[in-house]
Amino acid sequence: MSMFCFQCEQTAGGKGCVKTGVCGKKPEVAIAQDKLTCALIGLARAAGGKSPGRDTAVLMIKSLFATVTNVNFDEKRINELIEEVEKEKNRLGGAENFNMRDLWNGNVDIVSFRSTLLLGIRGMAAYAYHAHVLGKENEEVMNWFFKGMKTIGEDHTVEEWLDLLMEFGNINLQCMALLDEANTSAYGHPVPTKVTTNVEKGPFIVVSGHDLHDLKQLLEQTEGKGINIYTHGEMLPAHAYPELKKYPHLKGNFGTAWQNQQKEFDGIPGAFLFTTNCLMPPKASYADRVFTTSVVGYPGLRHIPEGENGVKDFTPVIEKAIELGGYPEDMHFTGINGGSVLTTGFARNTVLSVADKVIDAVKSGAIRHFFLVGGCDGAKPGRNYYTEFVKKAPKDTIILTLACGKYRFNDLDLGTIGGLPRIMDMGQCNDAYSAIQVALDLAKAFDCTVNELPLTLVLSWYEQKAVCILLTLLALGIKNIYLGPSLPAFLSSNVLGVLVDKFGIRPITTPEEDLKAILG
């Protein structure tokens, strides 16, 4: 059985996975996800390109989220979603699904535009779903899922496709703002926090993914039970939220970025909970202690379902942690550069609260330039570029970072400038919203455009949430973004040429050459 998937940065040969996914996705799952995508286009058509109601909208975003890389490897659960979508489509009067044969075939430029928009919508669905579980929804955002999915199955000119991509980018900004509001209203605004990479003796659970609501429920259910909780990957920024950090058994962060889990989880005497994407096929040596929840799925792993009013019973995870017992003594772990303390919590409120210091430092020449070095990490060779870029960045520059790409360098101690740390972790990938707000406010303070600020974005991408963030940045008119470690396979040469000409997107070269080009 063959498949085709080119939605992630590590796709086979830089062209597309056709036998099995580099991520571990089987052809049967890839085909089911394509079938689900085509059914969602049919649902959007039946709804007339507009959300027909809350339940249908939630089904749309949940289904799209299930097709994001490293989320759901379970063919049975994908097929269950297809059945739900078909049933809802028929309830609305029925409509023709998009032809699976045409999803990734046809004119290469049209396929490129269609794929870019589809993959961006999948990424936005993840953010919308996280906001939804915290009770935050936006009618315009929900409507756009149906408009976007309907229009993916239609013909457009190059100019119309570009307009759609820019319209989507602005909608995704609203979605990220919604999630920011959801997280901060529930847990408070993040504050700078130092996080250890050590693990204390005794039972423990490692929580991976992005969903703070799941983490909060687990913290409540483990309180007073002698079980420590550690974050992993994109969950690291949870330590900075006041309503989460108040739990004394939220102890630290385990491991580095997602692609190292098969090595780092091997033989670990603790339980693991995956709340969103970033799951890799587990090795037999630790599969018995890995649990999934929400839209995450993998055949053979224990899944924690959602109960009434969104409440989940994490008893099986807790019992497994107690059974395993944890380490008999405290363990010392480090990041990839040997550091054992990570700092997070430099979201928009924190950075803007010291904006006067930042502005003075720039005007005095103490701060020469800002680099936003962030995005997804991955296993493909070439990502050491980001470590070397940060190490080689001059001492009068500040490194802003977010998402899991920061694990390449977030354990480095680069010192401070005027009392400000040279590395500031702004949070998860969705916290690109914080970075955008900081840039917009600084541009206002300096009475210039964002593109005139001493700021350069140096981004790494892996999956679909990076795609929707990039489209938001382009929609805001931000230019000269450095992108790597390789360019997306779903961008045809002509479409890439349009983006380069219009927005100045630059493939990364070497740290030395790029720093010289940026700083002169």
Coordinates of C-alpha atoms in Angstrom, one line a residue:
M1 CA 0.0 0.0 0.0
S2 CA 1.4 3.4 -0.9
M3 CA 0.8 6.9 0.6
F4 CA 1.8 10.4 0.0
C5 CA 2.6 13.0 2.7
F6 CA 4.9 16.0 2.5
Q7 CA 3.5 18.1 5.3
C8 CA 6.5 18.0 7.7
E9 CA 10.1 19.2 7.4
Q10 CA 11.5 15.7 7.6
T11 CA 9.5 14.3 4.7
A12 CA 11.5 11.6 2.9
G13 CA 14.0 12.9 0.4
G14 CA 12.7 16.4 0.9
K15 CA 9.9 15.4 -1.5
G16 CA 7.3 13.2 0.2
C17 CA 6.8 10.0 2.2
V18 CA 5.3 7.3 -0.1
K19 CA 6.0 4.0 1.7
T20 CA 5.7 5.0 5.4
G21 CA 6.0 8.3 7.2
V22 CA 9.3 9.4 8.6
C23 CA 7.3 10.2 11.7
G24 CA 6.2 6.5 11.9
K25 CA 2.8 7.0 10.3
K26 CA 1.6 3.9 8.4
P27 CA 0.1 4.2 4.9
E28 CA -3.3 3.0 6.2
V29 CA -3.3 6.0 8.6
A30 CA -2.1 8.5 6.0
I31 CA -4.9 7.4 3.6
A32 CA -7.5 7.6 6.4
Q33 CA -6.3 11.1 7.2
D34 CA -6.6 12.1 3.6
K35 CA -10.1 10.6 3.5
L36 CA -11.0 12.6 6.6
T37 CA -9.6 15.8 5.0
C38 CA -11.8 15.2 1.9
A39 CA -14.8 14.6 4.1
L40 CA -14.2 17.8 6.0
I41 CA -14.2 19.7 2.7
G42 CA -17.6 18.0 2.1
L43 CA -18.8 19.1 5.5
A44 CA -17.7 22.7 4.8
R45 CA -19.6 22.6 1.5
A46 CA -22.7 21.2 3.2
A47 CA -22.5 24.1 5.7
G48 CA -22.1 26.6 2.9
G49 CA -18.7 27.7 4.0
K50 CA -19.9 28.9 7.4
S51 CA -20.0 27.3 10.9
P52 CA -23.6 25.9 11.4
G53 CA -23.2 25.6 15.1
R54 CA -20.8 25.0 18.0
D55 CA -20.9 21.2 18.0
T56 CA -20.1 21.0 14.3
A57 CA -17.3 23.6 14.6
V58 CA -15.7 21.6 17.4
L59 CA -15.9 18.4 15.3
M60 CA -14.2 20.4 12.5
I61 CA -11.3 21.6 14.6
K62 CA -10.9 18.3 16.5
S63 CA -10.8 16.4 13.2
L64 CA -8.3 18.8 11.6
F65 CA -6.1 18.6 14.7
A66 CA -6.0 14.8 14.4
T67 CA -4.3 15.1 11.0
V68 CA -1.4 17.2 12.3
T69 CA 2.0 15.4 12.3
N70 CA 2.8 13.2 15.4
V71 CA -0.7 13.5 16.8
N72 CA -2.8 10.5 15.9
F73 CA -1.4 7.2 14.5
D74 CA -4.5 5.2 15.2
E75 CA -6.4 4.3 12.1
K76 CA -9.5 3.1 14.1
R77 CA -9.9 6.5 15.7
I78 CA -9.4 8.4 12.5
N79 CA -12.1 6.2 10.9
E80 CA -14.4 7.0 13.8
L81 CA -13.9 10.7 13.1
I82 CA -14.7 10.1 9.4
E83 CA -18.0 8.5 10.4
E84 CA -18.9 11.5 12.7
V85 CA -18.1 13.9 9.9
E86 CA -20.1 12.0 7.3
K87 CA -23.1 11.8 9.7
E88 CA -23.0 15.5 10.4
K89 CA -22.5 16.4 6.7
N90 CA -25.6 14.3 5.8
R91 CA -27.6 16.0 8.6
L92 CA -26.8 19.3 7.0
G93 CA -28.2 18.1 3.6
G94 CA -25.1 16.4 2.2
A95 CA -22.5 17.5 -0.2
E96 CA -19.8 16.0 -2.4
N97 CA -16.5 15.3 -0.7
F98 CA -13.3 16.5 -2.4
N99 CA -11.8 13.8 -4.6
M100 CA -8.9 12.1 -2.8
R101 CA -7.2 11.6 -6.2
D102 CA -6.9 15.4 -6.6
L103 CA -5.8 16.3 -3.1
W104 CA -2.0 16.1 -3.8
N105 CA -2.1 15.9 -7.6
G106 CA -2.6 18.3 -10.5
N107 CA -1.0 21.5 -11.4
V108 CA 2.1 21.8 -9.1
D109 CA 1.5 25.5 -8.2
I110 CA -2.2 25.0 -7.5
V111 CA -1.4 21.9 -5.3
S112 CA 1.3 24.1 -3.6
F113 CA -1.2 26.9 -2.8
R114 CA -3.9 24.4 -1.7
S115 CA -1.5 22.5 0.5
T116 CA 0.0 25.6 2.1
L117 CA -3.5 26.8 3.1
L118 CA -4.7 23.4 4.2
L119 CA -1.6 22.8 6.4
G120 CA -1.9 26.3 7.9
I121 CA -5.6 25.6 8.7
R122 CA -4.6 22.3 10.4
G123 CA -2.1 24.2 12.6
M124 CA -4.7 26.8 13.5
A125 CA -7.1 24.0 14.5
A126 CA -4.7 22.9 17.2
Y127 CA -4.7 26.4 18.7
A128 CA -8.5 26.8 18.4
Y129 CA -8.9 23.4 20.1
H130 CA -6.7 24.4 23.1
A131 CA -8.7 27.6 23.5
H132 CA -12.0 25.7 23.2
V133 CA -11.2 23.3 26.1
L134 CA -10.7 26.4 28.2
G135 CA -14.1 27.8 27.2
K136 CA -12.8 30.4 24.8
E137 CA -14.2 30.5 21.2
N138 CA -14.4 33.1 18.5
E139 CA -17.2 33.0 15.9
E140 CA -15.1 34.6 13.1
V141 CA -12.3 32.1 13.7
M142 CA -14.7 29.1 13.7
N143 CA -16.5 30.4 10.6
W144 CA -13.1 30.6 8.8
F145 CA -12.4 26.9 9.2
F146 CA -15.5 26.2 7.1
K147 CA -14.7 29.0 4.6
G148 CA -11.1 27.8 4.3
M149 CA -11.9 24.1 3.9
K150 CA -14.6 24.9 1.3
T151 CA -12.3 27.1 -0.7
I152 CA -9.5 24.5 -0.7
G153 CA -11.7 22.5 -3.0
E154 CA -12.3 25.3 -5.4
D155 CA -10.3 26.9 -8.3
H156 CA -8.5 30.2 -7.8
T157 CA -6.1 32.4 -9.6
V158 CA -2.6 33.0 -8.1
E159 CA -3.7 36.4 -6.8
E160 CA -6.8 34.9 -5.2
W161 CA -4.7 32.2 -3.5
L162 CA -2.3 34.8 -2.1
D163 CA -5.2 36.9 -0.9
L164 CA -6.6 33.8 0.9
L165 CA -3.3 33.0 2.5
M166 CA -3.0 36.6 3.8
E167 CA -6.6 36.5 5.0
F168 CA -5.9 33.3 6.8
G169 CA -2.8 34.7 8.4
N170 CA -4.8 37.5 9.9
I171 CA -7.5 35.1 11.2
N172 CA -4.8 32.9 12.7
L173 CA -3.5 36.0 14.6
Q174 CA -7.0 36.3 16.1
C175 CA -6.9 32.6 17.0
M176 CA -3.5 33.0 18.8
A177 CA -4.8 36.0 20.6
L178 CA -7.8 33.9 21.7
L179 CA -5.6 31.2 23.0
D180 CA -3.4 33.8 24.8
E181 CA -6.5 35.1 26.5
A182 CA -7.6 31.6 27.4
N183 CA -4.3 30.7 29.0
T184 CA -3.7 34.0 30.8
S185 CA -7.3 34.3 32.1
A186 CA -7.1 30.7 33.5
Y187 CA -3.6 30.7 34.8
G188 CA -2.3 34.3 35.0
H189 CA 0.4 36.0 33.0
P190 CA 3.7 34.1 32.9
V191 CA 6.5 35.4 35.0
P192 CA 10.3 34.6 34.6
T193 CA 10.9 31.3 36.3
K194 CA 14.0 29.1 36.6
V195 CA 13.3 25.4 36.0
T196 CA 15.6 22.5 37.0
T197 CA 16.4 19.6 34.7
N198 CA 17.0 17.3 37.7
V199 CA 14.5 14.6 38.8
E200 CA 13.9 13.9 42.5
K201 CA 13.6 10.4 43.9
G202 CA 10.2 8.8 44.1
P203 CA 7.2 8.3 41.7
F204 CA 6.8 10.8 38.9
I205 CA 4.8 11.6 35.8
V206 CA 6.2 13.5 32.7
V207 CA 3.6 15.6 30.8
S208 CA 4.3 16.4 27.1
G209 CA 2.5 18.4 24.5
H210 CA 0.9 21.8 24.8
D211 CA -2.4 21.5 26.7
L212 CA -2.2 23.4 30.0
H213 CA -5.8 22.3 31.0
D214 CA -4.7 18.6 31.0
L215 CA -1.7 19.5 33.1
K216 CA -3.8 21.4 35.6
Q217 CA -6.2 18.5 36.0
L218 CA -3.3 16.1 36.6
L219 CA -1.7 18.5 39.2
E220 CA -5.0 18.6 41.0
Q221 CA -5.4 14.8 41.0
T222 CA -1.9 14.1 42.2
E223 CA -1.8 16.7 44.9
G224 CA -0.7 15.2 48.2
K225 CA 0.0 11.8 46.8
G226 CA 3.8 11.9 46.8
I227 CA 4.0 12.0 43.0
N228 CA 6.1 14.6 41.3
I229 CA 5.2 16.1 37.9
Y230 CA 7.7 17.1 35.2
T231 CA 7.1 18.9 32.0
H232 CA 8.6 17.8 28.6
G233 CA 9.0 19.6 25.3
E234 CA 6.5 22.4 24.6
M235 CA 5.1 22.0 28.1
L236 CA 8.2 23.7 29.7
P237 CA 6.6 27.2 29.7
A238 CA 3.8 25.9 32.1
H239 CA 6.2 26.5 35.0
A240 CA 5.9 30.3 34.5
Y241 CA 2.1 30.5 34.9
P242 CA 1.2 31.5 38.5
E243 CA -1.8 29.2 38.8
L244 CA 0.3 26.2 37.8
K245 CA 3.6 27.0 39.5
K246 CA 1.8 27.2 42.8
Y247 CA 1.7 23.4 42.9
P248 CA 4.9 22.4 44.8
H249 CA 4.9 19.0 43.1
L250 CA 5.4 20.6 39.7
K251 CA 9.1 20.0 40.0
G252 CA 11.0 20.6 36.8
N253 CA 11.5 19.7 33.2
F254 CA 12.5 16.2 31.9
G255 CA 14.5 15.7 28.7
T256 CA 14.9 17.9 25.7
A257 CA 13.0 18.3 22.5
W258 CA 10.4 15.8 21.1
Q259 CA 12.6 14.0 18.6
N260 CA 14.9 12.7 21.4
Q261 CA 12.1 10.9 23.3
Q262 CA 12.8 7.4 22.1
K263 CA 16.3 7.6 23.6
E264 CA 15.5 9.7 26.6
F265 CA 12.4 7.7 27.7
D266 CA 14.0 4.3 27.4
G267 CA 14.1 2.5 30.7
I268 CA 12.8 5.5 32.7
P269 CA 10.8 4.5 35.8
G270 CA 8.1 7.0 35.4
A271 CA 4.8 7.5 33.5
F272 CA 4.4 9.7 30.4
L273 CA 1.3 11.6 29.3
F274 CA 0.9 13.0 25.8
T275 CA -1.7 15.8 25.6
T276 CA -1.1 16.9 22.0
N277 CA 1.3 16.4 19.1
C278 CA 5.0 15.4 19.4
L279 CA 4.4 11.7 20.1
M280 CA 6.8 9.4 18.4
P281 CA 6.1 5.6 18.1
P282 CA 7.1 4.3 21.5
K283 CA 9.8 1.6 21.9
A284 CA 8.6 -1.6 23.5
S285 CA 10.9 -1.0 26.4
Y286 CA 8.6 1.9 27.7
A287 CA 5.3 1.6 25.7
D288 CA 3.6 0.2 28.8
R289 CA 4.0 3.6 30.6
V290 CA 2.9 5.9 27.9
F291 CA -0.6 7.3 27.9
T292 CA -2.4 9.5 25.5
T293 CA -5.4 11.9 25.9
S294 CA -7.4 14.4 23.8
V295 CA -6.9 13.9 20.1
V296 CA -3.6 12.0 20.5
G297 CA -3.7 8.3 19.6
Y298 CA -1.4 5.4 19.0
P299 CA -2.4 1.7 18.7
G300 CA -1.9 -0.2 21.9
L301 CA -1.4 2.8 24.2
R302 CA -3.8 3.5 27.0
H303 CA -6.0 6.5 26.2
I304 CA -7.5 8.8 28.8
P305 CA -10.9 9.9 27.5
E306 CA -12.8 13.1 28.4
G307 CA -15.6 12.7 30.9
E308 CA -18.5 14.9 31.7
N309 CA -17.8 18.7 31.5
G310 CA -14.3 18.0 30.2
V311 CA -13.1 16.3 33.4
K312 CA -10.6 13.5 32.9
D313 CA -9.7 10.7 35.2
F314 CA -6.0 10.2 35.3
T315 CA -6.1 7.4 37.8
P316 CA -4.4 4.9 35.3
V317 CA -1.5 7.3 34.8
I318 CA -1.1 7.8 38.6
E319 CA -1.3 4.1 39.4
K320 CA 1.4 3.4 36.8
A321 CA 3.7 6.0 38.3
I322 CA 3.2 4.6 41.7
E323 CA 3.8 1.0 40.4
L324 CA 7.1 2.1 38.7
G325 CA 8.2 3.9 41.8
G326 CA 10.6 6.4 40.2
Y327 CA 14.3 6.7 40.9
P328 CA 15.6 5.5 44.3
E329 CA 17.7 8.7 44.6
D330 CA 17.8 12.1 43.1
M331 CA 19.0 12.2 39.5
H332 CA 21.0 14.9 37.7
F333 CA 20.3 15.5 34.1
T334 CA 21.4 18.3 31.7
G335 CA 20.4 19.9 28.5
I336 CA 22.4 19.3 25.3
N337 CA 25.0 21.9 26.2
G338 CA 25.5 20.6 29.7
G339 CA 23.3 23.2 31.6
S340 CA 20.9 22.0 34.3
V341 CA 18.8 25.2 34.7
L342 CA 16.3 26.5 32.1
T343 CA 14.6 29.9 32.3
T344 CA 11.1 30.6 30.9
G345 CA 8.3 33.1 31.3
F346 CA 9.4 36.1 29.2
A347 CA 6.0 36.5 27.6
R348 CA 4.6 39.9 26.4
N349 CA 3.6 41.2 29.8
T350 CA 7.0 40.6 31.3
V351 CA 9.0 42.0 28.4
L352 CA 6.7 45.0 27.9
S353 CA 6.9 45.8 31.7
V354 CA 10.6 46.6 31.1
A355 CA 10.1 48.2 27.7
D356 CA 11.6 51.4 29.0
K357 CA 14.9 49.6 29.9
V358 CA 14.9 47.9 26.5
I359 CA 14.4 51.1 24.7
D360 CA 17.1 52.9 26.7
A361 CA 19.5 50.0 26.1
V362 CA 18.9 50.2 22.3
K363 CA 19.3 54.0 22.2
S364 CA 22.5 53.8 24.2
G365 CA 23.9 51.1 22.0
A366 CA 24.0 48.5 24.8
I367 CA 21.7 46.4 22.7
R368 CA 22.7 46.3 19.1
H369 CA 20.1 43.8 17.7
F370 CA 17.4 41.3 18.7
F371 CA 17.1 37.9 17.2
L372 CA 14.0 35.8 17.5
V373 CA 15.5 32.3 17.1
G374 CA 12.6 29.9 17.6
G375 CA 10.3 27.4 16.1
C376 CA 10.2 23.6 15.9
D377 CA 13.0 21.2 16.6
G378 CA 13.6 18.0 14.7
A379 CA 16.0 15.2 14.0
K380 CA 17.1 16.2 10.4
P381 CA 20.8 17.1 10.1
G382 CA 21.5 20.8 9.9
R383 CA 19.6 22.0 13.0
N384 CA 22.9 22.6 14.9
Y385 CA 22.8 25.8 12.8
Y386 CA 20.6 27.3 15.5
T387 CA 22.9 26.4 18.4
E388 CA 25.9 27.8 16.6
F389 CA 23.9 30.9 15.5
V390 CA 23.1 31.7 19.2
K391 CA 26.6 30.9 20.4
K392 CA 28.1 33.2 17.7
A393 CA 25.6 36.0 18.1
P394 CA 27.6 39.1 19.5
K395 CA 27.4 39.8 23.2
D396 CA 25.5 43.0 22.5
T397 CA 22.5 41.1 21.1
I398 CA 19.4 39.6 22.7
I399 CA 18.0 36.2 21.8
L400 CA 14.2 35.9 22.0
T401 CA 13.0 32.3 21.6
L402 CA 9.9 30.1 21.7
A403 CA 8.7 26.6 20.8
C404 CA 10.8 23.5 21.2
G405 CA 13.6 24.7 18.9
K406 CA 15.0 26.5 21.9
Y407 CA 16.2 23.1 23.4
R408 CA 19.2 23.5 21.0
F409 CA 20.5 26.3 23.2
N410 CA 18.2 27.1 26.2
D411 CA 20.6 25.6 28.7
L412 CA 23.4 28.0 27.7
D413 CA 24.3 30.9 30.1
L414 CA 25.0 33.8 27.8
G415 CA 24.9 36.4 30.6
T416 CA 22.9 39.6 30.7
I417 CA 22.7 43.1 29.2
G418 CA 21.5 45.9 31.5
G419 CA 20.0 43.3 33.9
L420 CA 18.2 41.6 31.1
P421 CA 19.1 37.9 30.3
R422 CA 20.5 37.5 26.8
I423 CA 18.2 34.5 26.2
M424 CA 14.5 35.1 26.8
D425 CA 12.1 32.2 26.4
M426 CA 8.7 33.6 25.4
G427 CA 6.9 30.2 25.6
Q428 CA 5.2 27.7 23.4
C429 CA 4.9 28.0 19.6
N430 CA 1.5 29.7 20.0
D431 CA 3.2 32.3 22.1
A432 CA 4.5 33.8 18.8
Y433 CA 1.6 36.1 19.6
S434 CA 3.6 37.5 22.5
A435 CA 6.6 38.1 20.3
I436 CA 4.4 39.8 17.7
Q437 CA 2.8 42.1 20.4
V438 CA 6.3 43.0 21.7
A439 CA 7.5 43.8 18.2
L440 CA 4.4 46.0 17.4
D441 CA 4.8 47.9 20.7
L442 CA 8.5 48.5 20.2
A443 CA 7.8 49.7 16.7
K444 CA 5.3 52.1 18.1
A445 CA 7.8 53.3 20.8
F446 CA 10.5 53.9 18.2
D447 CA 8.0 55.4 15.7
C448 CA 8.9 53.0 12.9
T449 CA 7.6 49.9 11.3
V450 CA 8.4 46.4 12.5
N451 CA 10.7 45.9 9.6
E452 CA 12.7 48.9 10.6
L453 CA 13.4 47.6 14.1
P454 CA 16.8 46.0 14.9
L455 CA 15.0 42.7 14.9
T456 CA 15.5 39.6 12.7
L457 CA 13.5 36.4 12.8
V458 CA 15.5 33.2 12.4
L459 CA 13.0 30.4 12.3
S460 CA 13.1 26.6 12.3
W461 CA 10.0 24.7 11.2
Y462 CA 8.8 21.1 11.4
E463 CA 5.0 20.8 11.3
Q464 CA 1.8 22.6 10.5
K465 CA 1.6 25.0 13.5
A466 CA 4.8 26.5 12.2
V467 CA 3.1 27.0 8.8
C468 CA 0.1 29.0 10.3
I469 CA 2.5 31.2 12.3
L470 CA 4.6 31.9 9.2
L471 CA 1.5 32.9 7.3
T472 CA 0.5 35.2 10.1
L473 CA 3.9 36.9 10.1
L474 CA 3.7 37.4 6.3
A475 CA 0.1 38.7 6.6
L476 CA 1.5 41.3 9.0
G477 CA 4.0 42.4 6.4
I478 CA 7.1 41.1 8.3
K479 CA 9.9 40.6 5.8
N480 CA 13.3 39.1 5.4
I481 CA 12.6 36.1 7.7
Y482 CA 15.4 33.5 7.7
L483 CA 13.8 30.0 7.4
G484 CA 15.3 26.5 7.8
P485 CA 16.8 24.0 8.1
S486 CA 15.2 23.2 4.7
L487 CA 12.4 24.8 2.8
P488 CA 8.9 23.1 2.7
A489 CA 8.5 20.4 0.1
F490 CA 4.9 21.6 -0.5
L491 CA 6.2 24.9 -1.8
S492 CA 6.6 24.7 -5.6
S493 CA 9.5 26.7 -7.1
N494 CA 7.0 29.2 -8.6
V495 CA 5.1 29.7 -5.3
L496 CA 8.4 29.9 -3.4
G497 CA 9.5 32.5 -5.9
V498 CA 6.4 34.6 -5.3
L499 CA 7.0 34.5 -1.5
V500 CA 10.7 35.4 -1.9
D501 CA 9.9 38.3 -4.1
K502 CA 7.0 39.6 -2.1
F503 CA 8.3 38.9 1.5
G504 CA 12.0 38.4 1.1
I505 CA 12.0 34.9 2.7
R506 CA 15.6 33.7 3.0
P507 CA 16.8 30.1 3.3
I508 CA 19.4 29.9 6.1
T509 CA 23.0 29.4 5.0
T510 CA 25.7 29.3 7.7
P511 CA 25.5 31.1 11.1
E512 CA 28.6 33.2 10.1
E513 CA 27.3 34.3 6.7
D514 CA 23.8 35.0 8.0
L515 CA 25.1 37.0 11.0
K516 CA 27.3 39.0 8.7
A517 CA 24.4 39.7 6.3
I518 CA 22.2 40.8 9.1
L519 CA 24.6 42.9 11.2
G520 CA 27.0 44.0 8.4

